[in-house]
Coordinates of C-alpha atoms in Angstrom, one line a residue:
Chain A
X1 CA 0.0 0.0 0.0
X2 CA 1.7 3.6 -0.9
X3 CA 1.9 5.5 2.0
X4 CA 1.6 9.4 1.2
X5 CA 3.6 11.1 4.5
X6 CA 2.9 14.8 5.3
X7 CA 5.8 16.1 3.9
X8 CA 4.7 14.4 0.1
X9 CA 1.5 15.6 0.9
X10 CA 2.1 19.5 0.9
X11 CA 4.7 19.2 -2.2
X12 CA 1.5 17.8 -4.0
X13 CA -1.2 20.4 -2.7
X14 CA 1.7 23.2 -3.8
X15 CA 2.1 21.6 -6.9
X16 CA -2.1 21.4 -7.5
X17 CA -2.4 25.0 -6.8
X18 CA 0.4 26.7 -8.9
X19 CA -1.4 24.2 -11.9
X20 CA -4.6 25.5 -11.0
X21 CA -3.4 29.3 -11.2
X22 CA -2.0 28.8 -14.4
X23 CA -4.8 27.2 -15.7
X24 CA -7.2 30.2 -14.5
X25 CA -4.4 32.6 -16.3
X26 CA -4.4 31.0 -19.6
X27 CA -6.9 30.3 -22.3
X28 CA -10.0 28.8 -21.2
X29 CA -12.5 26.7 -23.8
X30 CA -15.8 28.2 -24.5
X31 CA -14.7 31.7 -23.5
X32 CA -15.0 34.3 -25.9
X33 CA -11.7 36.6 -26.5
X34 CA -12.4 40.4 -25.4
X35 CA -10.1 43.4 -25.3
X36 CA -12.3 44.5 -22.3
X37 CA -11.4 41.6 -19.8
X38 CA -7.4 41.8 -19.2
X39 CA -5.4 38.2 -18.5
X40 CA -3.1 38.4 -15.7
X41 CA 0.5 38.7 -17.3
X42 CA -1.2 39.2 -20.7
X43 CA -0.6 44.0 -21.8
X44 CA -1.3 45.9 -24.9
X45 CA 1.7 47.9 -26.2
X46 CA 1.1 51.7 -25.2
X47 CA 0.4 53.7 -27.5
X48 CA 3.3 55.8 -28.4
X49 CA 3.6 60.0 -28.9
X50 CA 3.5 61.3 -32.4
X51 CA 7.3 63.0 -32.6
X52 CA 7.0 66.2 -33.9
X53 CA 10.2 67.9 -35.4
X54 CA 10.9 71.1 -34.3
X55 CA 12.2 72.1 -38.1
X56 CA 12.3 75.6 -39.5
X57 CA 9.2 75.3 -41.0
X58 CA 7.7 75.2 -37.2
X59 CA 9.7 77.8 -36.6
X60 CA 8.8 80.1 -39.0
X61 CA 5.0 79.1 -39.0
X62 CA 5.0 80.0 -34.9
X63 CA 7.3 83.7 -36.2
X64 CA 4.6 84.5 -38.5
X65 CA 1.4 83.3 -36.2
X66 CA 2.8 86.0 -34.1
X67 CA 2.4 88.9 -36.4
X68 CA -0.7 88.1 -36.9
X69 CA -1.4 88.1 -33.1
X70 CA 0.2 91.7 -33.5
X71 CA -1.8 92.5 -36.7
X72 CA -5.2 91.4 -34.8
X73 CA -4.0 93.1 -31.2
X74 CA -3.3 96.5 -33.1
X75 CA -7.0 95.9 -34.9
X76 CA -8.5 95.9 -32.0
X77 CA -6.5 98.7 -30.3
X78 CA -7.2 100.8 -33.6
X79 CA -11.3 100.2 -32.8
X80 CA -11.4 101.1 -29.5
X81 CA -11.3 104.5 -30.6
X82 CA -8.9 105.5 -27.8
X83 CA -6.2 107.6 -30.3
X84 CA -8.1 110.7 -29.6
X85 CA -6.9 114.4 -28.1
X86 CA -3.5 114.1 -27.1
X87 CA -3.3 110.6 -27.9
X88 CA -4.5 111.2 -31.6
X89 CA -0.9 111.1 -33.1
X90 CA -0.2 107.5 -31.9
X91 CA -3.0 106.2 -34.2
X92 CA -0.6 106.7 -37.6
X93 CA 2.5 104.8 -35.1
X94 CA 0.1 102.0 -34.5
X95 CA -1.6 101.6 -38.2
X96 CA 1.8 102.1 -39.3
X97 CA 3.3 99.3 -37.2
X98 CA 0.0 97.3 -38.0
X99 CA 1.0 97.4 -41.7
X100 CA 4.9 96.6 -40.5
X101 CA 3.3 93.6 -39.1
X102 CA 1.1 92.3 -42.3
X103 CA 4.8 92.9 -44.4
X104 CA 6.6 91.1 -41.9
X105 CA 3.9 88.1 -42.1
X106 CA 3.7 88.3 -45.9
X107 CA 7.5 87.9 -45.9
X108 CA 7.6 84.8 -43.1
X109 CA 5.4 83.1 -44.9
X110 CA 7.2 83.6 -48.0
X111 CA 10.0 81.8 -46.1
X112 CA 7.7 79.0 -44.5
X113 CA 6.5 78.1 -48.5
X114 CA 10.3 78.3 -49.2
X115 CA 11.2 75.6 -46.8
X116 CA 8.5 73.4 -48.0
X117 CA 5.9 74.2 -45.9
X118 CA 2.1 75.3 -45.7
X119 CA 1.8 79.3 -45.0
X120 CA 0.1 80.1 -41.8
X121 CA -1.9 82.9 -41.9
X122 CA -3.7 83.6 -38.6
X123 CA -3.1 84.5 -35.0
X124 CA -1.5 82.5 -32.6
X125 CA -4.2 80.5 -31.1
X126 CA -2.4 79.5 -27.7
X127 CA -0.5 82.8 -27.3
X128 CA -4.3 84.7 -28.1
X129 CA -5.9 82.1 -25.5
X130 CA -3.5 82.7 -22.8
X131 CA -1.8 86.5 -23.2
X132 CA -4.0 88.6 -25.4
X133 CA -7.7 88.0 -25.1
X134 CA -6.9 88.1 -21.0
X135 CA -5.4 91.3 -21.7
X136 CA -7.5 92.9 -23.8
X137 CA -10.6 91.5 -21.4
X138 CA -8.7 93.6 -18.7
X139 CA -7.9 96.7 -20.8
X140 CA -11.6 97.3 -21.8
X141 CA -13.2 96.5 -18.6
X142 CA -15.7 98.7 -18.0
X143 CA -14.2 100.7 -15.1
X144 CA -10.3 101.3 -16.4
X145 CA -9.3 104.8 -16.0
X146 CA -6.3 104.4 -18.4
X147 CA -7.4 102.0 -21.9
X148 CA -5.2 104.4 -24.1
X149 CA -1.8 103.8 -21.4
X150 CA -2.7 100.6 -21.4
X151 CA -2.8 99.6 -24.8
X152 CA 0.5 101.2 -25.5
X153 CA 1.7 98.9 -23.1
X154 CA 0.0 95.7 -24.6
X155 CA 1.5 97.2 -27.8
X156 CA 4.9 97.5 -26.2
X157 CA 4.9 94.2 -24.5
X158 CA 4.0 92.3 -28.0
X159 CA 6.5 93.8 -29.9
X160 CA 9.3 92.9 -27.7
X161 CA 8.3 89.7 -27.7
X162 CA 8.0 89.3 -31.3
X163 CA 11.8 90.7 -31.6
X164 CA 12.7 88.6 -28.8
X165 CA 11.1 85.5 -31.1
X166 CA 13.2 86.3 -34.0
X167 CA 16.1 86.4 -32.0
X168 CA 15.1 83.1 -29.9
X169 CA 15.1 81.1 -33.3
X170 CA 18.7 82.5 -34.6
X171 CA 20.5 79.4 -33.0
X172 CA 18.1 76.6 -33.9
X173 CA 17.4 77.9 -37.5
X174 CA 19.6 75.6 -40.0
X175 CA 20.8 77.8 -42.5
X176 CA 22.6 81.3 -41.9
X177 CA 20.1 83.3 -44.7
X178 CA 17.5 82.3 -42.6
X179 CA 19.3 83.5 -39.6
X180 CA 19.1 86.9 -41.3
X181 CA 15.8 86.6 -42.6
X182 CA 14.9 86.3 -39.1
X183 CA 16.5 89.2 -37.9
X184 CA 16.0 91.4 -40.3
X185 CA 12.2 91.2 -39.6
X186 CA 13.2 90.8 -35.9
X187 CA 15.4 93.8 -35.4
X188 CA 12.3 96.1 -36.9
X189 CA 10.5 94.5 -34.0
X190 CA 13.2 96.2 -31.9
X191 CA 12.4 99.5 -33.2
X192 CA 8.8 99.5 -33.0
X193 CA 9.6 98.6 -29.1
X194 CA 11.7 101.4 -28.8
X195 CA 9.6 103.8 -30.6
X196 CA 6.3 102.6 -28.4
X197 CA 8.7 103.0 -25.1
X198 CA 9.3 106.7 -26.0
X199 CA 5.8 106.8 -26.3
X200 CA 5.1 105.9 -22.6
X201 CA 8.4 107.8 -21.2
X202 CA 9.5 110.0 -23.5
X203 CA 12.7 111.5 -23.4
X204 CA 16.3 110.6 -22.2
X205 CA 14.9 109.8 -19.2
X206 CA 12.7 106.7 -20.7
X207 CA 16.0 105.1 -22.6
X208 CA 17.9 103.5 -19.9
X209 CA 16.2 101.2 -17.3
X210 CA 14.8 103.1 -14.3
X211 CA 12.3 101.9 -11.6
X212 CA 9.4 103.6 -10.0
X213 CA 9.0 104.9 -6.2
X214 CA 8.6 101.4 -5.3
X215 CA 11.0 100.1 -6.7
X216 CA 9.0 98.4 -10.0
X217 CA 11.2 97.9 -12.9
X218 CA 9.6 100.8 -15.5
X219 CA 9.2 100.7 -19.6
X220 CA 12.4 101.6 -21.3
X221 CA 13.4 102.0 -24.6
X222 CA 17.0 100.3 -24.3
X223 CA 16.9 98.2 -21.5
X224 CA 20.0 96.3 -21.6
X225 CA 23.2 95.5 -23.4
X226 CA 22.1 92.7 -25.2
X227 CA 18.8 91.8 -26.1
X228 CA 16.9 89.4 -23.7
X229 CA 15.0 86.9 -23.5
X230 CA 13.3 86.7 -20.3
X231 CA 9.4 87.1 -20.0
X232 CA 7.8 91.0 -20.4
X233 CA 5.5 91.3 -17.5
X234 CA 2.5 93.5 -18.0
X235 CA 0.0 95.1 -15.7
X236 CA -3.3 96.4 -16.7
X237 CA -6.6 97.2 -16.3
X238 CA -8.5 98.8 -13.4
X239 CA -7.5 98.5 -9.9
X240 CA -9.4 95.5 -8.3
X241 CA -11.1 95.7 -4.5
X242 CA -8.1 94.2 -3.5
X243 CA -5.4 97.4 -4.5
X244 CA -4.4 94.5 -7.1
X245 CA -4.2 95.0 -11.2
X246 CA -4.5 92.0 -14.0
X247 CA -0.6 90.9 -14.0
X248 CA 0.3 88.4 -16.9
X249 CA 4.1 87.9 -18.2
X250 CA 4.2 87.5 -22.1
X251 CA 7.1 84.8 -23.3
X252 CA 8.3 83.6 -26.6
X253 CA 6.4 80.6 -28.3
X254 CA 7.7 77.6 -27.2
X255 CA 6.7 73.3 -27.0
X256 CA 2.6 74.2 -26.2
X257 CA 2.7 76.9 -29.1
X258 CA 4.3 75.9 -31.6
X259 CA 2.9 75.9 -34.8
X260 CA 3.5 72.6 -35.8
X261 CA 2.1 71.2 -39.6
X262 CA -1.0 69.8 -38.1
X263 CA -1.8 73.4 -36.9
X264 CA -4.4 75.0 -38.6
X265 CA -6.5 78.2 -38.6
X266 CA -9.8 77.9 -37.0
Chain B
X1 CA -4.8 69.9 -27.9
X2 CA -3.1 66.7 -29.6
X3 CA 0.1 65.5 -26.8
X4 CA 3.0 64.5 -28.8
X5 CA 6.5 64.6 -28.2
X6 CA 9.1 66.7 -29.7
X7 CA 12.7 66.7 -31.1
X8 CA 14.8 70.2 -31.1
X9 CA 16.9 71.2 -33.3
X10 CA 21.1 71.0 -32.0
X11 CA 22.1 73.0 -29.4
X12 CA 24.6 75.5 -29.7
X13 CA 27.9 75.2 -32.1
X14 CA 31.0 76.9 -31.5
X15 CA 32.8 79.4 -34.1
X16 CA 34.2 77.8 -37.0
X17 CA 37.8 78.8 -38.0
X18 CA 36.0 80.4 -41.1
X19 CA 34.0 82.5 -38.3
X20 CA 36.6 83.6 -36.9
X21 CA 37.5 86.8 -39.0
X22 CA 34.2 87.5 -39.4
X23 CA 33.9 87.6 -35.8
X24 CA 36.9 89.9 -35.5
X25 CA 35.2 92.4 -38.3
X26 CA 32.6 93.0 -35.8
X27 CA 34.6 93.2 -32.8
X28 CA 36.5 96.1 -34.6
X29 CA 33.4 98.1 -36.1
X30 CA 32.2 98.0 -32.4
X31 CA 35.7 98.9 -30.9
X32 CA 35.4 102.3 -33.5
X33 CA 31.6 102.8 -33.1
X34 CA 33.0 102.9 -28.6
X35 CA 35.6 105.2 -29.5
X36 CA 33.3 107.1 -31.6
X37 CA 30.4 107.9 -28.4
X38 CA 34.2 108.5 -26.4
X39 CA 35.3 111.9 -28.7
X40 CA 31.7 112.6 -28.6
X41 CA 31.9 112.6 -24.9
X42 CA 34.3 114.9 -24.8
X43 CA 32.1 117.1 -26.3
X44 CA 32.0 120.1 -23.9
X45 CA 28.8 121.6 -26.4
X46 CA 26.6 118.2 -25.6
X47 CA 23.7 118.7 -24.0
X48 CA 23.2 116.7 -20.5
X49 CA 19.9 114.7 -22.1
X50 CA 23.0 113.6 -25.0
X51 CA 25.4 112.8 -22.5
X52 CA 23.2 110.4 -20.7
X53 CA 22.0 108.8 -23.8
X54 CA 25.7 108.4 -24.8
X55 CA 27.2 107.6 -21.8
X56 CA 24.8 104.2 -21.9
X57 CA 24.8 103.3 -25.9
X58 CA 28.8 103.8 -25.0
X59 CA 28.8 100.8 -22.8
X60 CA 26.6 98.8 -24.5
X61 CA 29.5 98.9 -27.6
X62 CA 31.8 98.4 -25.6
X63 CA 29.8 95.2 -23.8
X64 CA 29.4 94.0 -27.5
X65 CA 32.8 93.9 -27.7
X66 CA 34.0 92.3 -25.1
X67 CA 31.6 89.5 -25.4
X68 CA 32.9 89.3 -29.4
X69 CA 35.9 89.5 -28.5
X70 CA 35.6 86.2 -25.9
X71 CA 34.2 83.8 -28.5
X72 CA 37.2 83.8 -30.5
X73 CA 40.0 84.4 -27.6
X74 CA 43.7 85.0 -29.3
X75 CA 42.2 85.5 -32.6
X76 CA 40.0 88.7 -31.7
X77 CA 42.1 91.9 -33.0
X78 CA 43.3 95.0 -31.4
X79 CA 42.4 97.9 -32.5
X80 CA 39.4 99.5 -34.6
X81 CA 37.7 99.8 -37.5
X82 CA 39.5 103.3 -38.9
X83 CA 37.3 103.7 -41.8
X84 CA 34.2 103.4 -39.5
X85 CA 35.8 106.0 -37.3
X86 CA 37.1 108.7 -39.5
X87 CA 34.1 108.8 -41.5
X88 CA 32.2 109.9 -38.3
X89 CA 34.8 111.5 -36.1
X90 CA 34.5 115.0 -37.2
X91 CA 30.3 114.7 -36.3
X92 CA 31.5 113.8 -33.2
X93 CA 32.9 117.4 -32.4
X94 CA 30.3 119.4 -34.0
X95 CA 27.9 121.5 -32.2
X96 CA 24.8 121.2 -33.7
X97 CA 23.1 118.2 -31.4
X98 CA 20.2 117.6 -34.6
X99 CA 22.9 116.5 -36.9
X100 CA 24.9 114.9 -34.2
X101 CA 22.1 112.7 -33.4
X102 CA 21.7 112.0 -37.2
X103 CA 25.3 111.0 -37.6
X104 CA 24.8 108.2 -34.9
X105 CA 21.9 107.3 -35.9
X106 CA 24.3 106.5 -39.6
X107 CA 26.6 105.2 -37.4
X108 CA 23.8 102.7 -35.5
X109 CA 22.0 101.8 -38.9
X110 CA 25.3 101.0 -40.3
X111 CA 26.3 98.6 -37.4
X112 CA 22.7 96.7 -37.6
X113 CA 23.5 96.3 -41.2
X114 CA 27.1 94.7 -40.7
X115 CA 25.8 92.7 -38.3
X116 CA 23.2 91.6 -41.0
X117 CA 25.4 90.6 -43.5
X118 CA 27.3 89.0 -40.9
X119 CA 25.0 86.3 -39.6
X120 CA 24.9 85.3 -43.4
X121 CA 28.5 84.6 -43.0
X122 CA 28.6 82.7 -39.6
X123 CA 28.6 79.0 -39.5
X124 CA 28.9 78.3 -35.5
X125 CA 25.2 79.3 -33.5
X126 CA 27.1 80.6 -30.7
X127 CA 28.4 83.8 -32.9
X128 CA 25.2 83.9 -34.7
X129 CA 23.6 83.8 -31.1
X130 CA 25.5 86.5 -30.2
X131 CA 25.5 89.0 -33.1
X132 CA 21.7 88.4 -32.9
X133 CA 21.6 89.9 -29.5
X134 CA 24.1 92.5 -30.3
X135 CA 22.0 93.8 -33.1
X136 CA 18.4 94.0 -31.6
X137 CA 19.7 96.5 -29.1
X138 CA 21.8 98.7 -31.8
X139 CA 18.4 98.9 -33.5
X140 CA 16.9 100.2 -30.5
X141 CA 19.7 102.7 -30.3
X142 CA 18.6 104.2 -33.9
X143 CA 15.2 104.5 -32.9
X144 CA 15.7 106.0 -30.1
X145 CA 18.1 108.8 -31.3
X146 CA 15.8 109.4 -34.0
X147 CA 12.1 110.0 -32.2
X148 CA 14.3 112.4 -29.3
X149 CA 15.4 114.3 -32.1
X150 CA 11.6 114.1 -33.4
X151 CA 12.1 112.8 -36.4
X152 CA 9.5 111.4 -38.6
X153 CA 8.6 107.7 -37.9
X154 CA 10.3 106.8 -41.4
X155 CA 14.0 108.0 -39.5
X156 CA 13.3 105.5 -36.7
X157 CA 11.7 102.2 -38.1
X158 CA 13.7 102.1 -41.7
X159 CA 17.4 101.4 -42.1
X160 CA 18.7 101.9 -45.3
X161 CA 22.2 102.1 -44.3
X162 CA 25.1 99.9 -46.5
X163 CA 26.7 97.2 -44.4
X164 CA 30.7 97.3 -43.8
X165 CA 32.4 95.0 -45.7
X166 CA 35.0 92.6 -44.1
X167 CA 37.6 94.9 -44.5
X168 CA 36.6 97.3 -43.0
X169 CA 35.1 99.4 -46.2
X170 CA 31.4 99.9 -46.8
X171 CA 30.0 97.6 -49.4

């Protein structure tokens, strides 16, 4: 008679119930396949992440997306109808830097077609989502005491960061003509900064960098050596219940708005 | 928004040895242009708003070439650009601040378009990087001398102004 002793007896049991947990992991007859019900040890690859190419054509597509942020920003500047009195003179700069604007697109895209790609021919859609329908919400809210000082410094604010875009792209741009493509249109940029800064503080005084009574960086025309890169930060609109205005710091396009080929205008 | 992942472009490159001179024609037109806002300096008939504006566009050449002068180490000249200066020296000591302001407004235009025709020329990012930076702010610097002299917008947004050749001439 076989004699099973206890020791025999648990190797067995062990060996039952690994057999049984394989079985329940595998296949079983009768039982319809379904993505929905997962099998232990059993995963679907992951889906992987388009790559896209940061090549000039994205580039230059996100360079001329921003002029026409500035074309559409200095539209609606032009209709609010604040270039009156002792203002009125600033509504020739601002059509006339609107016009810059359209050349300076025209030409980008010229570029973008160039390089093989598809002209883009509208606003920004992230850079208007985040930085300039905020602004311009805050500009024309019912109670601001300065729209006209304000817009020149929306104005102001775009402008150096469309020059600071130009100048952003210099280094990953793969050809030196486009280099100085780039900052031919870029450097014009410059100017209309400059010009719009000796619109808010004229004179010498409004060249160099200068702060306010408390100590609050103020607008100037040349304010460094070199030209920066950092983020423009911008305050307007009426003073909230709080002693607080609408703050928002503009920066240079970058991963989140891109214009990237599969980009299109609304 | 559709997530995807992205791939940049290389990162910076250092100058060439073909960038090299072309590096050292700008560091020389900026060396002149700084020695040019020093005679004008001198200037006992400058008028204190000039002398401030002067003073800073001054350092601002002569931080350009410094930083010009560091990306190509033993290679970057000494001296100046003599063409660049004699052509404007004798502005420098006039008396008349409207056509003193013109003359460096000439003398600003002319460096944005060097520095122009240089990035066409540079291989290496890092000089191109540089030039870049150097030339956004020399346009500010014609704007700006043209709206304080008030003149029309044309004089401050528009450069028409021949860039220097490599050696040294105008082109």
């Amino acid at each position: 008679m076989n004699r099973i002793n206890r020791r025999q007896m648990l190797g067995l049991s062990g060996a039952g119930a690994l057999a049984a947990f394989l079985a329940a992991c595998g296949k079983q007859a009768g039982v319809t396949e379904s993505a929905n019900i997962r099998a232990l040890g059993v995963t679907e690859d992951l889906p992987g992440l388009p790559n896209e190419v940061i090549d000039d054509v994205v580039l230059l597509r996100t360079a001329a997306s921003l002029e026409y942020t500035a074309i559409d920003a200095y539209e609606a500047a032009l209709n609010l109808g604040v270039f009156t009195g002792a203002a009125a003179a600033l509504r020739s700069v601002a059509s006339r830097m609107r016009d810059d604007h359209r050349g300076h697109a025209d030409a980008v895209n010229g570029l973008v077609v160039a390089a093989g790609g598809k002209a883009f021919t509208c606003a920004n859609p992230r850079f208007n989502e985040v930085y300039l329908a905020p602004a311009l919400a805050a500009i024309t809210a019912a109670d601001n005491a300065d729209v006209a000082g304000d817009v020149l410094a929306l104005a102001h604010g775009l402008e150096t960061v469309a020059a600071q875009t130009y100048q952003s792209v210099v280094g990953l741009l793969s050809t030196p003509a486009l280099r100085r493509a780039a900052m031919t249109i870029g450097q014009e940029e410059s100017r209309h900064a400059a010009v719009l800064a000796q619109a808010i503080k004229p004179g010498a005084a409004g060249v160099g960098p200068s702060v306010d009574a408390d100590g609050r960086a103020l607008i100037a025309a040349v304010p460094s050596a070199f030209g920066e890169l950092t983020a423009v930060p911008l305050t307007l609109g009426p003073v909230r219940a709080d002693g607080s205005r609408f703050q928002v710091s503009l920066e240079t396009p970058s991963l989140n708005s891109f214009i990237y080929p599969n980009v299109t205008c609304a | 928004m559709t997530r995807t992942s992205r791939t940049l472009p290389a990162a910076n490159t250092r100058p060439t040895p073909a960038d090299e001179p072309v590096i050292a024609a700008a560091v020389l037109a900026e060396r002149a242009v700084t020695d040019l806002y020093e005679t004008l300096l001198s200037n006992g008939a400058l008028s204190n708003d000039m002398r401030q504006v002067a003073g800073l566009f001054r350092d601002h050449h002569r931080a350009a070439t410094d930083v010009l002068k560091a990306l190509i180490g033993t290679a970057a000249p000494r001296g100046r650009n003599d063409f660049v200066y004699d052509s404007y020296s004798a502005a420098m000591k006039g008396t008349n601040m409207s056509s003193i302001s013109g003359a460096l407004r000439g003398i600003e235009n002319t460096l944005v378009a060097t520095h122009l025709s240089l990035l066409e020329k540079l291989e290496g990012t890092m000089g191109a990087n540089k030039i870049a930076a150097i030339l956004t702010v020399e346009a500010r610097h014609a704007a700006v001398l043209a709206t304080l002299d008030g003149a029309p917008l044309d004089a401050a947004l528009v450069n028409d102004a021949a860039p220097l050749t490599l050696d040294g001439a105008t082109s």
